[in-house]
PDB file of C-alpha atoms in Angstrom:
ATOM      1  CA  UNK A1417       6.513  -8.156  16.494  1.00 88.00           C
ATOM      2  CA  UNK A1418       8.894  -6.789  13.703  1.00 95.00           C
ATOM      3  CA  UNK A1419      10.012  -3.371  12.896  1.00 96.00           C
ATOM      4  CA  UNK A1420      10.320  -3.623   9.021  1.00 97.00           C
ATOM      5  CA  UNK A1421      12.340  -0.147   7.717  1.00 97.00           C
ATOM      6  CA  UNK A1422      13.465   0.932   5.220  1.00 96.00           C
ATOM      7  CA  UNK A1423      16.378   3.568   4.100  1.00 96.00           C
ATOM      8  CA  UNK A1424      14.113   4.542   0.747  1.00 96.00           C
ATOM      9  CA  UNK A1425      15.825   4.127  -2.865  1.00 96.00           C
ATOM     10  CA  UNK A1426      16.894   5.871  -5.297  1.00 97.00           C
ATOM     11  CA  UNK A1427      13.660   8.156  -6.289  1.00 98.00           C
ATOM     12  CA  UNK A1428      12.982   8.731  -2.541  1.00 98.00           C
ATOM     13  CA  UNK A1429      14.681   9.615   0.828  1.00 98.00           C
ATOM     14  CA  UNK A1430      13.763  10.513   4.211  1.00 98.00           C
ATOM     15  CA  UNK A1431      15.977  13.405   4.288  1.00 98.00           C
ATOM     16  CA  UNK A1432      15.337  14.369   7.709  1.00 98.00           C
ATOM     17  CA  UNK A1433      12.231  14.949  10.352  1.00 98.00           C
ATOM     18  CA  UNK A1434      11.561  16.863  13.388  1.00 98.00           C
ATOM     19  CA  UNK A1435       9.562  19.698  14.662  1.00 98.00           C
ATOM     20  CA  UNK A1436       6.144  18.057  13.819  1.00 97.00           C
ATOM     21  CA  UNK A1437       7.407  17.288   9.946  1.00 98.00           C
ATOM     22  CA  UNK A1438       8.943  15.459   7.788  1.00 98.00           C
ATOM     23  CA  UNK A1439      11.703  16.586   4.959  1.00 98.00           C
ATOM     24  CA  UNK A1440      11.357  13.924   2.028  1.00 98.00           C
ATOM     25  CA  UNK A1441      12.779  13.576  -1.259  1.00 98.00           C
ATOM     26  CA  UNK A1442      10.741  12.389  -4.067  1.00 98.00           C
ATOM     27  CA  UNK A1443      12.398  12.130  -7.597  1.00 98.00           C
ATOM     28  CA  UNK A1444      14.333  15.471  -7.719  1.00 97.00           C
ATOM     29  CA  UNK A1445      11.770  17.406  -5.752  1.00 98.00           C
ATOM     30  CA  UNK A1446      12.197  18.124  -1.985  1.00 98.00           C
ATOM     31  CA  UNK A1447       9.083  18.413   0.103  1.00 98.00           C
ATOM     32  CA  UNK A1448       8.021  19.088   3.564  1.00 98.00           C
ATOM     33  CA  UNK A1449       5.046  17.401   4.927  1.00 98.00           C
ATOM     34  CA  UNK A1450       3.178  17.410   8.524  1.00 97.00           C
ATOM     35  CA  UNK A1451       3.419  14.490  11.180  1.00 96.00           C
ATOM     36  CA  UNK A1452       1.911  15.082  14.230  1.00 94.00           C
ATOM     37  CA  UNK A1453       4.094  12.031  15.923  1.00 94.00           C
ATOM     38  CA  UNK A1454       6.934  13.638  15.006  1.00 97.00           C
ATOM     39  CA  UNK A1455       7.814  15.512  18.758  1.00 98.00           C
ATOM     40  CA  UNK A1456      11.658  15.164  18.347  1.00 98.00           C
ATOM     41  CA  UNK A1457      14.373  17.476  16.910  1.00 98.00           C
ATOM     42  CA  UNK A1458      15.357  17.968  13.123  1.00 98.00           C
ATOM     43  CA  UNK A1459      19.295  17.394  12.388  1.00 98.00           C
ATOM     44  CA  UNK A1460      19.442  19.175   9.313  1.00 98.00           C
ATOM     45  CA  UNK A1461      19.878  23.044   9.760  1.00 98.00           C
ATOM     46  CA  UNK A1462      17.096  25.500   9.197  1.00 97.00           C
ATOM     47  CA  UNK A1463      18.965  26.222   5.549  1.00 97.00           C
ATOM     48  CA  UNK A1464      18.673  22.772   3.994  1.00 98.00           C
ATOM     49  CA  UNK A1465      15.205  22.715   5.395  1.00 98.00           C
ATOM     50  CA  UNK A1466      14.299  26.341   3.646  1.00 97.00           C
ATOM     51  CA  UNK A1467      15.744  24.297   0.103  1.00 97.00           C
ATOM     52  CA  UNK A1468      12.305  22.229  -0.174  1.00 98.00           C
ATOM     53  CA  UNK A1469      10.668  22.882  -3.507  1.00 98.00           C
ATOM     54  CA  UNK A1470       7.466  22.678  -1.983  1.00 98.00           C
ATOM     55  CA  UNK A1471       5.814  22.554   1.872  1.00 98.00           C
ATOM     56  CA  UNK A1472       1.977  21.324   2.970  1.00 98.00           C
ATOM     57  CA  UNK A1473       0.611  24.629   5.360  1.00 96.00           C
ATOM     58  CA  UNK A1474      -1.116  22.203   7.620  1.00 93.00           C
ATOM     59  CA  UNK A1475      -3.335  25.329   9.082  1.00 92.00           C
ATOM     60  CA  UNK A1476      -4.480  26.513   5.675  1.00 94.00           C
ATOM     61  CA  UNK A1477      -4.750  23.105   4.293  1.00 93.00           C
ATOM     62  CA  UNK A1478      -2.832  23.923   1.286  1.00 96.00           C
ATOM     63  CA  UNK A1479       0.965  23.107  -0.438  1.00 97.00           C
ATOM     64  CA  UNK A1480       3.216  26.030  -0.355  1.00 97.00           C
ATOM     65  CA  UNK A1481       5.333  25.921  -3.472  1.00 97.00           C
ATOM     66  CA  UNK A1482       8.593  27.776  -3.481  1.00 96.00           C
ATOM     67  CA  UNK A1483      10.372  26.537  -6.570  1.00 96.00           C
ATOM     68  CA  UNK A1484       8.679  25.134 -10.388  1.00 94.00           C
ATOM     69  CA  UNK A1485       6.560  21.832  -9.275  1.00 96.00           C
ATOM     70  CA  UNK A1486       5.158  19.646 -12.410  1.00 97.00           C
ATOM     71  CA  UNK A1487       1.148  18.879 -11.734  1.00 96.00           C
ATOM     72  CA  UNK A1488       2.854  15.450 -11.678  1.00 98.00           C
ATOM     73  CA  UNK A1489       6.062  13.748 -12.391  1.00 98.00           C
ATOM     74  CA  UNK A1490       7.724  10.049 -12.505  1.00 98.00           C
ATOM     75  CA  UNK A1491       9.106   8.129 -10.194  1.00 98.00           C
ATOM     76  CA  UNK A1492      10.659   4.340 -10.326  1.00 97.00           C
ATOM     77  CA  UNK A1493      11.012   1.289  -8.253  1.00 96.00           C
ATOM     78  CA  UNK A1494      12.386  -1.424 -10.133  1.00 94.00           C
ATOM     79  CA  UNK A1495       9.768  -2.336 -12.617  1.00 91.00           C
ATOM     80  CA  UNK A1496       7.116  -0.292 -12.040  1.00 97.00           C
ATOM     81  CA  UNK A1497       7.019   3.767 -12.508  1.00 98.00           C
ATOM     82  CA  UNK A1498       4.169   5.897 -11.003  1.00 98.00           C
ATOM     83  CA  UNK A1499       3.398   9.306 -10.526  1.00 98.00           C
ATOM     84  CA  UNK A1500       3.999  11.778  -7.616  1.00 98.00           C
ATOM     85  CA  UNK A1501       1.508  14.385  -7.250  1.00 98.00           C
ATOM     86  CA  UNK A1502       0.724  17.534  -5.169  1.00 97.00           C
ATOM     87  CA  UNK A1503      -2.412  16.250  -3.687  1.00 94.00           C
ATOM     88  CA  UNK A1504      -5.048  18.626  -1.429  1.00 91.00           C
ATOM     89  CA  UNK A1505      -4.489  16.153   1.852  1.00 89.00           C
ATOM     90  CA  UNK A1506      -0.845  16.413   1.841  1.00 95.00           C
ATOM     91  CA  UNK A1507      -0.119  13.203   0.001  1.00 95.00           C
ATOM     92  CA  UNK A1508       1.829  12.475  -2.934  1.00 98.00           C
ATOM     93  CA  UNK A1509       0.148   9.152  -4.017  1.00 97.00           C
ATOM     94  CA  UNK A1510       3.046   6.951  -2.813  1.00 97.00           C
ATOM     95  CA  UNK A1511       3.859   5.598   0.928  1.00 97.00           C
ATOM     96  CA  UNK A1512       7.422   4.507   0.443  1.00 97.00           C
ATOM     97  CA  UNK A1513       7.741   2.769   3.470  1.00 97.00           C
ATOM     98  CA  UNK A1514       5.244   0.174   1.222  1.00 97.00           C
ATOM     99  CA  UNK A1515       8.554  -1.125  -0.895  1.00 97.00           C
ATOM    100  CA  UNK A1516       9.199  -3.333   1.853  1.00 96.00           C
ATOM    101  CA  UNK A1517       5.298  -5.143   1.057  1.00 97.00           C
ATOM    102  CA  UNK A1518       5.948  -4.895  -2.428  1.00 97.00           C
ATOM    103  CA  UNK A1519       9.004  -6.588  -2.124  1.00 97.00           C
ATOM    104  CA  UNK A1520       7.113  -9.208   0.209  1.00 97.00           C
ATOM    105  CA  UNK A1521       4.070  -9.881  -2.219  1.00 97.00           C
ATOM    106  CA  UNK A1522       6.346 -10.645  -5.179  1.00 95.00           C
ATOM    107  CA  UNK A1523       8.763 -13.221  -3.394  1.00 94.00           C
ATOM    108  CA  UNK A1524       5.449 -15.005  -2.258  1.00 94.00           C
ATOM    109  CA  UNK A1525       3.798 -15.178  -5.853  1.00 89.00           C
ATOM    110  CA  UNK A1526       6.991 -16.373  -6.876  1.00 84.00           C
ATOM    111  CA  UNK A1527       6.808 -19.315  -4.072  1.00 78.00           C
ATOM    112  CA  UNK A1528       3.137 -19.989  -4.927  1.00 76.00           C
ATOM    113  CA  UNK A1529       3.539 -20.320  -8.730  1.00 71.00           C
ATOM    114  CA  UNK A1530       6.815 -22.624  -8.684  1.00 72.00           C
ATOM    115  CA  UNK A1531       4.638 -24.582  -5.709  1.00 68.00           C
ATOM    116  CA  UNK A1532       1.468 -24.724  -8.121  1.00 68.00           C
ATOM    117  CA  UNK A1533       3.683 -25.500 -11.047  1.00 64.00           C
ATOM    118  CA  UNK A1534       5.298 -28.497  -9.465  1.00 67.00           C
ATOM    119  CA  UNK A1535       1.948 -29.613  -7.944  1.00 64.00           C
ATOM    120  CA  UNK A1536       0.694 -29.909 -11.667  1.00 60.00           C
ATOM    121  CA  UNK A1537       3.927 -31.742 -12.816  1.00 64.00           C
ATOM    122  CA  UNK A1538       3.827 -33.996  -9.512  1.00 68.00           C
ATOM    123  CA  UNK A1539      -0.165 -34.859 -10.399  1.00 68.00           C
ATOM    124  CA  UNK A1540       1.234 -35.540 -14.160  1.00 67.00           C
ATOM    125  CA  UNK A1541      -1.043 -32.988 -15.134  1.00 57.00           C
ATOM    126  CA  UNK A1542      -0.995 -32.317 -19.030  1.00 50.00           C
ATOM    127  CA  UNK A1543      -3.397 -29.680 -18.969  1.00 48.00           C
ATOM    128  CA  UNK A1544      -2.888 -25.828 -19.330  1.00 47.00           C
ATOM    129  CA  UNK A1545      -4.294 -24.865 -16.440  1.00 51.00           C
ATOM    130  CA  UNK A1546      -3.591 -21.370 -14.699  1.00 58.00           C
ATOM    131  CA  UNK A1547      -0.788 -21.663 -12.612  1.00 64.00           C
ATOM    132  CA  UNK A1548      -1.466 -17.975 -11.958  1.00 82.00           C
ATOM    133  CA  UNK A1549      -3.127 -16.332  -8.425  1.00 93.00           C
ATOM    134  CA  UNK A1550      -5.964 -14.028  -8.317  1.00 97.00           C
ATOM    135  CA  UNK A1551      -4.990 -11.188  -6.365  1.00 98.00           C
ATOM    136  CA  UNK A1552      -7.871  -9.365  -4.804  1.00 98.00           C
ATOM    137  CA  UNK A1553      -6.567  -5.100  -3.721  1.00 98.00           C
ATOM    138  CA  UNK A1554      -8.884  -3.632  -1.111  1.00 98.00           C
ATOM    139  CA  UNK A1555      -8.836   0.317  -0.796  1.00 98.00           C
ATOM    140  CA  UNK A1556      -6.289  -0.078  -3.711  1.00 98.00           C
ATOM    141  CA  UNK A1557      -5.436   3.602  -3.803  1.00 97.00           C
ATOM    142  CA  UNK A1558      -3.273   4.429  -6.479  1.00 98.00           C
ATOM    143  CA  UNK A1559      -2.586   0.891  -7.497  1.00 98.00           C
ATOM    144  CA  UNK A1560       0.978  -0.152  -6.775  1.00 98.00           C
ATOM    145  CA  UNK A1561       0.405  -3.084  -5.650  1.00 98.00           C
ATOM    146  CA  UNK A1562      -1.496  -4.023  -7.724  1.00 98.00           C
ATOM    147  CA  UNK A1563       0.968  -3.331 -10.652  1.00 98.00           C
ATOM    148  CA  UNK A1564       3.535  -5.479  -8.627  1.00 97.00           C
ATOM    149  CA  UNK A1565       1.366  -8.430  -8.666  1.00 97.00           C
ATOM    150  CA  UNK A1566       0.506  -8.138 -11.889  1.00 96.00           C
ATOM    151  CA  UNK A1567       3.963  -7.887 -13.000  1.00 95.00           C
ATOM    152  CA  UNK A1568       4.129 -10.663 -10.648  1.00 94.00           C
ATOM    153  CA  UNK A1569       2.058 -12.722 -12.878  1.00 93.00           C
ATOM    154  CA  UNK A1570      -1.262 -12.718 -10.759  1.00 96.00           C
ATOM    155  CA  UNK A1571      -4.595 -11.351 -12.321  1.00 96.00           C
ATOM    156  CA  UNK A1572      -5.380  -8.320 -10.308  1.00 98.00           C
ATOM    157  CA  UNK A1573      -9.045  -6.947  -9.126  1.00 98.00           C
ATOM    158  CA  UNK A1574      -8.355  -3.336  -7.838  1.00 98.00           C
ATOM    159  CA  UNK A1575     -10.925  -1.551  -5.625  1.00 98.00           C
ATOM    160  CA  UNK A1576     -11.245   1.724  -4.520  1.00 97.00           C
ATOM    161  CA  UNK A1577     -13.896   4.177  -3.397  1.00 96.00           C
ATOM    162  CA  UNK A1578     -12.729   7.345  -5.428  1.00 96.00           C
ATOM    163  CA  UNK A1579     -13.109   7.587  -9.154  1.00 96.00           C
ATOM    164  CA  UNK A1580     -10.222  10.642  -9.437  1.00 96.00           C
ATOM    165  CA  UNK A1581      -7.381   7.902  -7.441  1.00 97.00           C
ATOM    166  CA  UNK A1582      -8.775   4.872  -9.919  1.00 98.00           C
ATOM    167  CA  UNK A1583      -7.607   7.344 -12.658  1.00 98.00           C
ATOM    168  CA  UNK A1584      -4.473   8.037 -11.141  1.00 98.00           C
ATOM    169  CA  UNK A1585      -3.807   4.182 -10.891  1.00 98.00           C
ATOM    170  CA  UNK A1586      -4.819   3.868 -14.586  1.00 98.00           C
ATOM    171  CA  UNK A1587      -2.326   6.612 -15.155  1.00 98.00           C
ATOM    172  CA  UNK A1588       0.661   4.323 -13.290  1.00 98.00           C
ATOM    173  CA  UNK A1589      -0.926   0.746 -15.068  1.00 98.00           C
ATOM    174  CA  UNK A1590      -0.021   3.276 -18.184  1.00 98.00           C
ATOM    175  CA  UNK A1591       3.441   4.477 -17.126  1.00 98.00           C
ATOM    176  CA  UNK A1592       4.686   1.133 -16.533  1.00 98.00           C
ATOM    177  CA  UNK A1593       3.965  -0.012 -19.648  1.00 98.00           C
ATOM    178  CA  UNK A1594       1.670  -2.777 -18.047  1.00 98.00           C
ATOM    179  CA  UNK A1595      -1.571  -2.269 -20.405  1.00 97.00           C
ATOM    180  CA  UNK A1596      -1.886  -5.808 -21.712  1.00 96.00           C
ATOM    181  CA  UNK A1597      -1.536  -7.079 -18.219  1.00 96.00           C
ATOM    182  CA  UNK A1598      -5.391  -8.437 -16.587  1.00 96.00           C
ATOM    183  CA  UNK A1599      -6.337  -5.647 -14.103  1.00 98.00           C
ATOM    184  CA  UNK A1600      -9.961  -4.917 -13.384  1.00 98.00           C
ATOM    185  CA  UNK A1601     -10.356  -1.407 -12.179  1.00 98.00           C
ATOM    186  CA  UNK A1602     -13.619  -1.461 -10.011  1.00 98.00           C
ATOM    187  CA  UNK A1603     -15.184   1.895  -8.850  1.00 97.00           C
ATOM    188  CA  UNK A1604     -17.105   0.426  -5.174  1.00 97.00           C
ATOM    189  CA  UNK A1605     -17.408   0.504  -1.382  1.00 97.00           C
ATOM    190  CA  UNK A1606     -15.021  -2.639  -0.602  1.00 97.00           C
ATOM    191  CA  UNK A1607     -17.655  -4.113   1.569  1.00 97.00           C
ATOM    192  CA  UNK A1608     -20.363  -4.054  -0.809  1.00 97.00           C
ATOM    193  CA  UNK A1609     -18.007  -4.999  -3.218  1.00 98.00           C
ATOM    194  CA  UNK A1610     -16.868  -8.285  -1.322  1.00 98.00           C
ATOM    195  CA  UNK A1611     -20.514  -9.248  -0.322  1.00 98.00           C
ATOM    196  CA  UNK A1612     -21.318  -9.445  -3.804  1.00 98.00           C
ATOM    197  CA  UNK A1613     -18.496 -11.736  -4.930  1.00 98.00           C
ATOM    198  CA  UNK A1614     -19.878 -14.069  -1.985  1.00 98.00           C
ATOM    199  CA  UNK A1615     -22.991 -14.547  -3.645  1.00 98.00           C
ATOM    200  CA  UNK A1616     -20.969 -14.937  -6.770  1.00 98.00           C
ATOM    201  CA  UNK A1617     -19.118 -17.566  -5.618  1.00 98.00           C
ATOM    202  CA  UNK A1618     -15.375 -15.679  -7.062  1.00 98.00           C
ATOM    203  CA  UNK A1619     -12.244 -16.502  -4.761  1.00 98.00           C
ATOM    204  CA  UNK A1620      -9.424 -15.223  -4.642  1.00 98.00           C
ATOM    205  CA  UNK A1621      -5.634 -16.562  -3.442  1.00 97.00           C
ATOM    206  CA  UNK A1622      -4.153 -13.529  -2.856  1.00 97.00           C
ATOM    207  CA  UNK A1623      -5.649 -10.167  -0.784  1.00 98.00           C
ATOM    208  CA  UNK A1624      -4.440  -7.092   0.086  1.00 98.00           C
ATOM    209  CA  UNK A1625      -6.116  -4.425   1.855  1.00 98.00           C
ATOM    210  CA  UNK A1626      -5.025  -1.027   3.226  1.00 96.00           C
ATOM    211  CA  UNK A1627      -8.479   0.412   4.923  1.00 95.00           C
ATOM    212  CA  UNK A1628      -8.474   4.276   6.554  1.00 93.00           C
ATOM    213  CA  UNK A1629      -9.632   4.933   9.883  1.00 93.00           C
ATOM    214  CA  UNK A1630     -12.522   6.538   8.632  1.00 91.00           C
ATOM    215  CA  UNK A1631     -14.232   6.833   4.840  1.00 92.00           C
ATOM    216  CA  UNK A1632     -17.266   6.816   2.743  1.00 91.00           C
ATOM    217  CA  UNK A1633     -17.907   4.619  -0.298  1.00 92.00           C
ATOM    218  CA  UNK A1634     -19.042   6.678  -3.523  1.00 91.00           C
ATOM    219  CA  UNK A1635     -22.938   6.337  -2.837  1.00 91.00           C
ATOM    220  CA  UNK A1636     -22.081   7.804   0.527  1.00 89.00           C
ATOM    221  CA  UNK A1637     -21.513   4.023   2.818  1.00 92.00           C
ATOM    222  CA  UNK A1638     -20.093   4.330   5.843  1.00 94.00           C
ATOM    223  CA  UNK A1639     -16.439   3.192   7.201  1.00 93.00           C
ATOM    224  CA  UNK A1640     -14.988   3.118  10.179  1.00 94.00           C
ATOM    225  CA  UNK A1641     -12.257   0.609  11.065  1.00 94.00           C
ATOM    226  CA  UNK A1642     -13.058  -0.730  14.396  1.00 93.00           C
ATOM    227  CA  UNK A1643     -16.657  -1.238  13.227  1.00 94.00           C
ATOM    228  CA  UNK A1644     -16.152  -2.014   9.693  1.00 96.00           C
ATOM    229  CA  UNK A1645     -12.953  -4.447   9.554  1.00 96.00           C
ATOM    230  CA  UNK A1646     -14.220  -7.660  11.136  1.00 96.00           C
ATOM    231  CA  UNK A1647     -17.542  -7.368   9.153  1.00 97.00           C
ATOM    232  CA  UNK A1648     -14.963  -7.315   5.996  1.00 97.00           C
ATOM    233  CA  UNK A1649     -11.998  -9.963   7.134  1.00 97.00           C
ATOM    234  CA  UNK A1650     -14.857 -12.370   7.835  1.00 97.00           C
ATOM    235  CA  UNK A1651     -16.403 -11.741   3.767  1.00 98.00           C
ATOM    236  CA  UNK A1652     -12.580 -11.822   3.024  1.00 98.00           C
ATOM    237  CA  UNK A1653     -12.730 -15.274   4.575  1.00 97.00           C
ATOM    238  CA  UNK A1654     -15.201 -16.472   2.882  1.00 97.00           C
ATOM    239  CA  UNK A1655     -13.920 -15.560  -0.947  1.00 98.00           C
ATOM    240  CA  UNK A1656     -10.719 -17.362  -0.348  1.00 97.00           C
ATOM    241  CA  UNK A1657      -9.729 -19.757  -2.751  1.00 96.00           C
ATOM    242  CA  UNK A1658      -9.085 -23.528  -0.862  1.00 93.00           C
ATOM    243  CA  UNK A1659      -5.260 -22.942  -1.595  1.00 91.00           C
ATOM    244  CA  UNK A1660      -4.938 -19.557  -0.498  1.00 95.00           C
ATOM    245  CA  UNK A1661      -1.072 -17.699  -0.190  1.00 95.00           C
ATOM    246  CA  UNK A1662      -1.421 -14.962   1.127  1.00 97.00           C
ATOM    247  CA  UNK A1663      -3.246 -11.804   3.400  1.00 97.00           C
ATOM    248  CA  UNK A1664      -1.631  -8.548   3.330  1.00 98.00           C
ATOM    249  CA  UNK A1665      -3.199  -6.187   5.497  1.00 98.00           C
ATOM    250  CA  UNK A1666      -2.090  -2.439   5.967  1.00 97.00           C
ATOM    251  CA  UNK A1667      -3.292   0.319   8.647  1.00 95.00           C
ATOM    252  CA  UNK A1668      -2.534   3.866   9.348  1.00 91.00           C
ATOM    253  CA  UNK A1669      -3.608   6.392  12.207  1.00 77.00           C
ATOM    254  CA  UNK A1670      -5.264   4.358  13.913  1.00 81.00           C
ATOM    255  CA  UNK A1671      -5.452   4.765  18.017  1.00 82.00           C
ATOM    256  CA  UNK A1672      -4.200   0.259  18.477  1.00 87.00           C
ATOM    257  CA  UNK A1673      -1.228  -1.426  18.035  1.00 92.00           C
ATOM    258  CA  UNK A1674      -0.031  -4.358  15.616  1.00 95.00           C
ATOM    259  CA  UNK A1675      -0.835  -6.791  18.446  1.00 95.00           C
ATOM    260  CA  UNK A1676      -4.505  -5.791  17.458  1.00 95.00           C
ATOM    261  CA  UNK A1677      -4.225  -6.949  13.713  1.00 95.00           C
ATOM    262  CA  UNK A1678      -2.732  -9.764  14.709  1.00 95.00           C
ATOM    263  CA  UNK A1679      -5.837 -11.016  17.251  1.00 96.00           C
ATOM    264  CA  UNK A1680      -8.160  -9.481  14.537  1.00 95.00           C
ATOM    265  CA  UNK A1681      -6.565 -11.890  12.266  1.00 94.00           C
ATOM    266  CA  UNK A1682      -6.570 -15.336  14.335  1.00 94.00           C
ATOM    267  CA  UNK A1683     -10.298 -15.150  14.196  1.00 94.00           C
ATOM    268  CA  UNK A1684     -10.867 -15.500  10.751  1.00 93.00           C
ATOM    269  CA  UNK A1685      -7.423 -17.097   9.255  1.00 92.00           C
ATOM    270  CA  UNK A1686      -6.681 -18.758  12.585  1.00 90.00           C
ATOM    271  CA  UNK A1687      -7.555 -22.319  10.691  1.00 91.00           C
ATOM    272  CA  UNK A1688      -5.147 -21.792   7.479  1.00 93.00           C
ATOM    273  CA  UNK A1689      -1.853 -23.534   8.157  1.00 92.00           C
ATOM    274  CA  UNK A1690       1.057 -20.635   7.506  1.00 93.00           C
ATOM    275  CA  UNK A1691       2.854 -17.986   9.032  1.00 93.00           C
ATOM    276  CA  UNK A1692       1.583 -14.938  10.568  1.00 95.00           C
ATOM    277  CA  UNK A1693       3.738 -11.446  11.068  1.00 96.00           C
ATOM    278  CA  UNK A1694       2.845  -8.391  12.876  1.00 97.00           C
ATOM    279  CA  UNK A1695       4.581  -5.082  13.514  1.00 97.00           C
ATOM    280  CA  UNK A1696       5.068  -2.041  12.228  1.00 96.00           C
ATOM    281  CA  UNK A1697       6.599   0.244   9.216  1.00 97.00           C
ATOM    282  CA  UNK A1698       9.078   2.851   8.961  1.00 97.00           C
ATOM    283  CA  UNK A1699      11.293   4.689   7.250  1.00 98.00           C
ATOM    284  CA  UNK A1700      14.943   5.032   7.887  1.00 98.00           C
ATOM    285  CA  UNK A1701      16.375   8.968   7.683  1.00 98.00           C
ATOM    286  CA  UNK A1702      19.117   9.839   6.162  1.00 98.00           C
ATOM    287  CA  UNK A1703      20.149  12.889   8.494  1.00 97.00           C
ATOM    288  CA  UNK A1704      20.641  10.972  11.742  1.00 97.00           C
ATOM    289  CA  UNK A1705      19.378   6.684  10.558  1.00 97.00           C
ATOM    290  CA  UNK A1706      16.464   7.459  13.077  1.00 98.00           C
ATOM    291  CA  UNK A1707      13.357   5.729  12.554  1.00 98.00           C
ATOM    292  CA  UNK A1708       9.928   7.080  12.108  1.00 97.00           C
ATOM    293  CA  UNK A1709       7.201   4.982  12.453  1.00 96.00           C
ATOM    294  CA  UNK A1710       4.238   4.984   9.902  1.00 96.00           C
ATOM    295  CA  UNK A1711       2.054   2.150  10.560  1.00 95.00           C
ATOM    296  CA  UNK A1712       1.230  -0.824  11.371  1.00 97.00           C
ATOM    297  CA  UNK A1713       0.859  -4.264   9.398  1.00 97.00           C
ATOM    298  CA  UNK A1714      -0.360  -8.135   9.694  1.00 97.00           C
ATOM    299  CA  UNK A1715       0.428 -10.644   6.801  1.00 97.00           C
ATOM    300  CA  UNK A1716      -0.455 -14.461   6.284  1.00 97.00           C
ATOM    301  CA  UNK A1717       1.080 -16.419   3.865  1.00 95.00           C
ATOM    302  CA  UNK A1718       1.361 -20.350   3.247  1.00 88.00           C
TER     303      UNK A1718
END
């Protein structure tokens, strides 16, 4: 297994963590979240703690802001620019920790067009056929990666249960200037969603999924990982493409390690020739270079 961390960049830090929280810096604004896992002592002093702009009240279920806070405000990461916001469940919109699979997704669409590109040359193919992958975003959230692949040249289906975070990821698609870019924004439970394109026969080359321990689609359907996610890697199997790249999968909070993602995997990839990674994520501070773990991960690619 692999530890993949990262120290942040330069619109966010890990500033510091202990006590239950977390002290992060995002664009110019300083907040203090809750982490449960987070049993260990803070480095900073109680003063630089006291400067965050803004802190979630995990008992009241509400953000706590001290200083001026924007309803929402830009961040960067090379190419692509999204928004932060104050959101009701303590999130901003943005795991940062995820650079480290955006940075993963584009060097393998780069490897699968050059490889598709010099299969057409190699086949003396005079044709203009798309060289470029259809990338398939399960529980897409607020649709970073899917503005990496499409900047990455792939044609991008983006699915997510709640209408308010498909707006939000319309909102970044805007940002980032990435409007003429092919991005379906689809409104569905993912595993109603994926049945259907089995009976329609669509593949994909290219998916990435990052499902919750626990949700409902928006007609109410039911989700709950340790149920849920076999019934949906084995549809996921089924709408690959015969020259698939890649699988990126993504989980948080959830009670099992990597090693589980991994087995999960082998049953339904186990006959694609490729690698397969496991581990987990985290973040590097910048107080004390501790890590703190945020979740775990499996990826395929060819």
């Amino acid at each position: 297994m692999r530890i993949l961390s990262t120290p942040g960049w330069e619109d966010y830090e890990l500033l510091d963590s202990g006590d239950g929280k977390r002290f992060e810096r995002f664009g110019k604004y300083r907040l203090v979240r809750p982490d449960p896992q987070i049993i260990w002592k803070p480095r900073l002093s109680i003063s630089e703690w006291q400067k965050a702009d803004a802190e979630f009240d995990a008992g009241k279920k509400e953000w706590v802001v001290r200083t001026h806070i924007p309803d929402k405000w830009l961040l960067k990461y090379k190419d692509i620019s999204f928004y932060a916001k104050l959101s009701p469940f303590k999130h901003t919109g943005i795991f940062p920790e995820q650079t480290l699979q955006w940075e993963w997704i584009s060097s393998v669409m780069v490897f699968s067009s050059l490889k598709r590109q010099n299969q057409q040359r190699n086949n003396n193919s005079s044709s203009n056929s798309d060289t470029n992958l259809r990338v398939l975003n399960l529980f897409g959230y607020t649709g970073i990666a899917s503005l990496v692949s499409a900047v990455g040249g792939a044609s991008v289906t983006h699915v997510d249960a709640s209408r308010p975070t498909i707006g939000w990821a319309r909102e970044n698609q805007d940002a980032s200037g990435l409007n003429s870019k092919p991005i379906r924004w689809i409104l569905d439970d993912a595993v109603k969603f994926v049945q259907r394109e089995v009976k329609r026969g669509v593949k994909y080359d290219g998916i990435i999924m990052d499902p919750p321990v626990y949700g409902h689609g928006p007609t109410g359907e039911k989700w709950d990982f340790n149920e849920s996610f076999p019934t949906l890697l084995s549809l996921c199997r089924s709408i690959l493409s015969e020259n698939p790249s890649f699988i990126l999968i993504n989980a948080y909070a959830i009670s099992s390690s990597a090693l589980m993602l991994e087995n999960v995997l082998a049953d339904y990839v186990g006959d694609l020739k490729g690698t397969v990674e496991v581990g987990e994520l985290a973040l590097e501070e910048k107080s004390a270079k501790r890590l703190l773990s945020t979740g775990i991960f499996a990826r395929w690619s060819k």
